Tab-separated table of C-alpha atoms in Angstrom:
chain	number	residue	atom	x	y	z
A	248	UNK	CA	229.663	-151.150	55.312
A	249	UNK	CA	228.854	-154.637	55.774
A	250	UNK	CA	225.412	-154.727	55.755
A	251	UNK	CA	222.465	-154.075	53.261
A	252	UNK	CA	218.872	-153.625	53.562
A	253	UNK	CA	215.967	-155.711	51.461
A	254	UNK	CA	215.173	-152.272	50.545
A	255	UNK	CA	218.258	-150.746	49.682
A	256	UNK	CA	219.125	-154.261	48.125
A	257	UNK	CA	216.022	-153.583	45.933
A	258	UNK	CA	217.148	-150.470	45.201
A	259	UNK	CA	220.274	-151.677	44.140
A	260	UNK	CA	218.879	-153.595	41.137
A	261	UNK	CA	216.454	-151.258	40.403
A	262	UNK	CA	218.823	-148.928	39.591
A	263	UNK	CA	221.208	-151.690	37.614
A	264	UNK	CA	224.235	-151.600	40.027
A	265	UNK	CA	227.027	-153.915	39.188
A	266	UNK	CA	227.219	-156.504	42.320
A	267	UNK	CA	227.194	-160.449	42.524
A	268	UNK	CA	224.405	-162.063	44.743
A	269	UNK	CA	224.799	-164.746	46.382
A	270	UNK	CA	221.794	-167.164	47.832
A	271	UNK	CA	223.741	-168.557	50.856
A	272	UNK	CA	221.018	-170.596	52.566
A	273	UNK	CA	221.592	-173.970	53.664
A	274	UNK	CA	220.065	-176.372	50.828
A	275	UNK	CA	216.982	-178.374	52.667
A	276	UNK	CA	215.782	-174.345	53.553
A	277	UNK	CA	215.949	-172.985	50.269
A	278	UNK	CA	213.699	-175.903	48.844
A	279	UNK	CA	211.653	-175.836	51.445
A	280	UNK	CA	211.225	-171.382	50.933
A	281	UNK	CA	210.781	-173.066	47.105
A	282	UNK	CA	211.816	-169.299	45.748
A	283	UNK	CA	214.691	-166.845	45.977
A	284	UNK	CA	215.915	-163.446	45.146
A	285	UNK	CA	215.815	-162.687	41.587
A	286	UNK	CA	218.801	-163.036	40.236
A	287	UNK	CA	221.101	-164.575	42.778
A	288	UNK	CA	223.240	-167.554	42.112
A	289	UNK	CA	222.685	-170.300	45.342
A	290	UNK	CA	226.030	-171.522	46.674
A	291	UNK	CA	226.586	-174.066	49.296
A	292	UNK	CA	227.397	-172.414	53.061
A	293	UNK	CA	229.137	-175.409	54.011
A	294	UNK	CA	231.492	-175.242	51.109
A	295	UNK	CA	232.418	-171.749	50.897
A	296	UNK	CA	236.505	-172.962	51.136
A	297	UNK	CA	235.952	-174.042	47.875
A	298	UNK	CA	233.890	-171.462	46.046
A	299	UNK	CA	235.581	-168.167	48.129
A	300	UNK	CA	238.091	-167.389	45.272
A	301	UNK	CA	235.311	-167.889	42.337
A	302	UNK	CA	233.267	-164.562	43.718
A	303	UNK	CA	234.417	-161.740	41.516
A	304	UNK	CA	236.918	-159.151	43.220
A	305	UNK	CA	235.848	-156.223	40.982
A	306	UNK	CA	231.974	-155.686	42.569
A	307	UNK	CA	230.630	-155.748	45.651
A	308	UNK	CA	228.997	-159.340	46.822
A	309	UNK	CA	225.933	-159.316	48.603
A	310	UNK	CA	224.959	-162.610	50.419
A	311	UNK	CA	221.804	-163.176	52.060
A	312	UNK	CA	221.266	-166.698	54.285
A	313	UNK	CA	217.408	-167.371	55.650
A	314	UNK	CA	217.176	-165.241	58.806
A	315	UNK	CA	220.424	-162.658	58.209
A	316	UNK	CA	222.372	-164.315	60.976
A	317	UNK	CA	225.062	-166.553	61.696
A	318	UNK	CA	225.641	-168.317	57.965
A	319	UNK	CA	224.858	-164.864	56.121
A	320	UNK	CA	227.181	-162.876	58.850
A	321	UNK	CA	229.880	-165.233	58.770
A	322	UNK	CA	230.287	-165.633	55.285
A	323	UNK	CA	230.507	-161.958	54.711
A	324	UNK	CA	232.612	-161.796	57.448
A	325	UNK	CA	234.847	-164.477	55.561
A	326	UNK	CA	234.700	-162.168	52.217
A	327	UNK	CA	236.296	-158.985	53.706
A	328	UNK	CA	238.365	-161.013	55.507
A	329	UNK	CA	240.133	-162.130	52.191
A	330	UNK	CA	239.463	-158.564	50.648
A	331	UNK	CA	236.227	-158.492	49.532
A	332	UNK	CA	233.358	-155.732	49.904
A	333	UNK	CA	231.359	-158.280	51.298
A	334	UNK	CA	227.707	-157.133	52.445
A	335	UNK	CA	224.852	-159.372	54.374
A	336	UNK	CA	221.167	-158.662	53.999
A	337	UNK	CA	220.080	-157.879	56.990
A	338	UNK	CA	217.143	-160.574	58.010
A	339	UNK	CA	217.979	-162.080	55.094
A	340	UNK	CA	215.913	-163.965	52.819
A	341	UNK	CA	213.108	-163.924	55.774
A	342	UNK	CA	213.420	-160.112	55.400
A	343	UNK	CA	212.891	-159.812	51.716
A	344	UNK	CA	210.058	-161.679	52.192
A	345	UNK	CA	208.179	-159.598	54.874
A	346	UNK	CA	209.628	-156.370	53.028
A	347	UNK	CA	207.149	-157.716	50.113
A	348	UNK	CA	210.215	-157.504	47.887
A	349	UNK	CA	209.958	-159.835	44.354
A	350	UNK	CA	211.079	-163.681	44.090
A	351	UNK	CA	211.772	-166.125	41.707
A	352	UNK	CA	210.112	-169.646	42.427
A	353	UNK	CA	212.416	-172.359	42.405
A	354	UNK	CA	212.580	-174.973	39.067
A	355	UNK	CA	214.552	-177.733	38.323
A	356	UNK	CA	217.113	-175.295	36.671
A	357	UNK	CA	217.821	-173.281	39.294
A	358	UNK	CA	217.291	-175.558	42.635
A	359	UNK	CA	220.740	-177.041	42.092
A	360	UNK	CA	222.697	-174.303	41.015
A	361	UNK	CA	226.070	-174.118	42.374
């Protein structure tokens, strides 16, 4: 599978799964959305070379970009790729949003997170 609901996503951490989150949104987008899924950690798209072998190999990553597209897709895409269960929210953070799903506003301590 390499693709996950808002819902199913929610369900996910309802029910306490084990799984790493990852905010992949390009950095001018997520401060200007000013929130973000609770409890994902934001890493930068355009440096996922450097931060690919830092995502634990023992849980399944699910990355979510603004719309669920191209950054979100390919990133994923990237993750299996390498060996990975890699998973994209589909319409990603735009998604959660409409699904009426929780965030976290953005502070100081967690806009530049990386």
């Amino acid at each position: 599978m390499d693709r996950i609901s808002p819902h199913e996503l929610a369900e996910w951490q309802s029910a306490g799964r084990t799984f790493t989150l990852l905010d992949v949104r390009r950095k001018g987008v997520r401060a200007s959305d000013g929130a973000e899924v609770p409890g994902a950690r934001w890493l930068d798209p355009e440096q996922v070379l450097a931060w690919k072998d830092d995502i634990p190999r023992d849980r399944p990553a699910v990355l979510y970009c603004a719309q669920g597209h191209e950054i979100g897709q390919g990133i994923a895409a990237t993750l299996r790729a390498l060996g990975l269960d890699a998973r994209y929210v589909v319409d990603g953070f735009a998604g959660w949003r409409v699904a009426r799903m929780p965030v976290t506003r953005l502070t100081t301590a967690n806009e530049e997170t990386a």
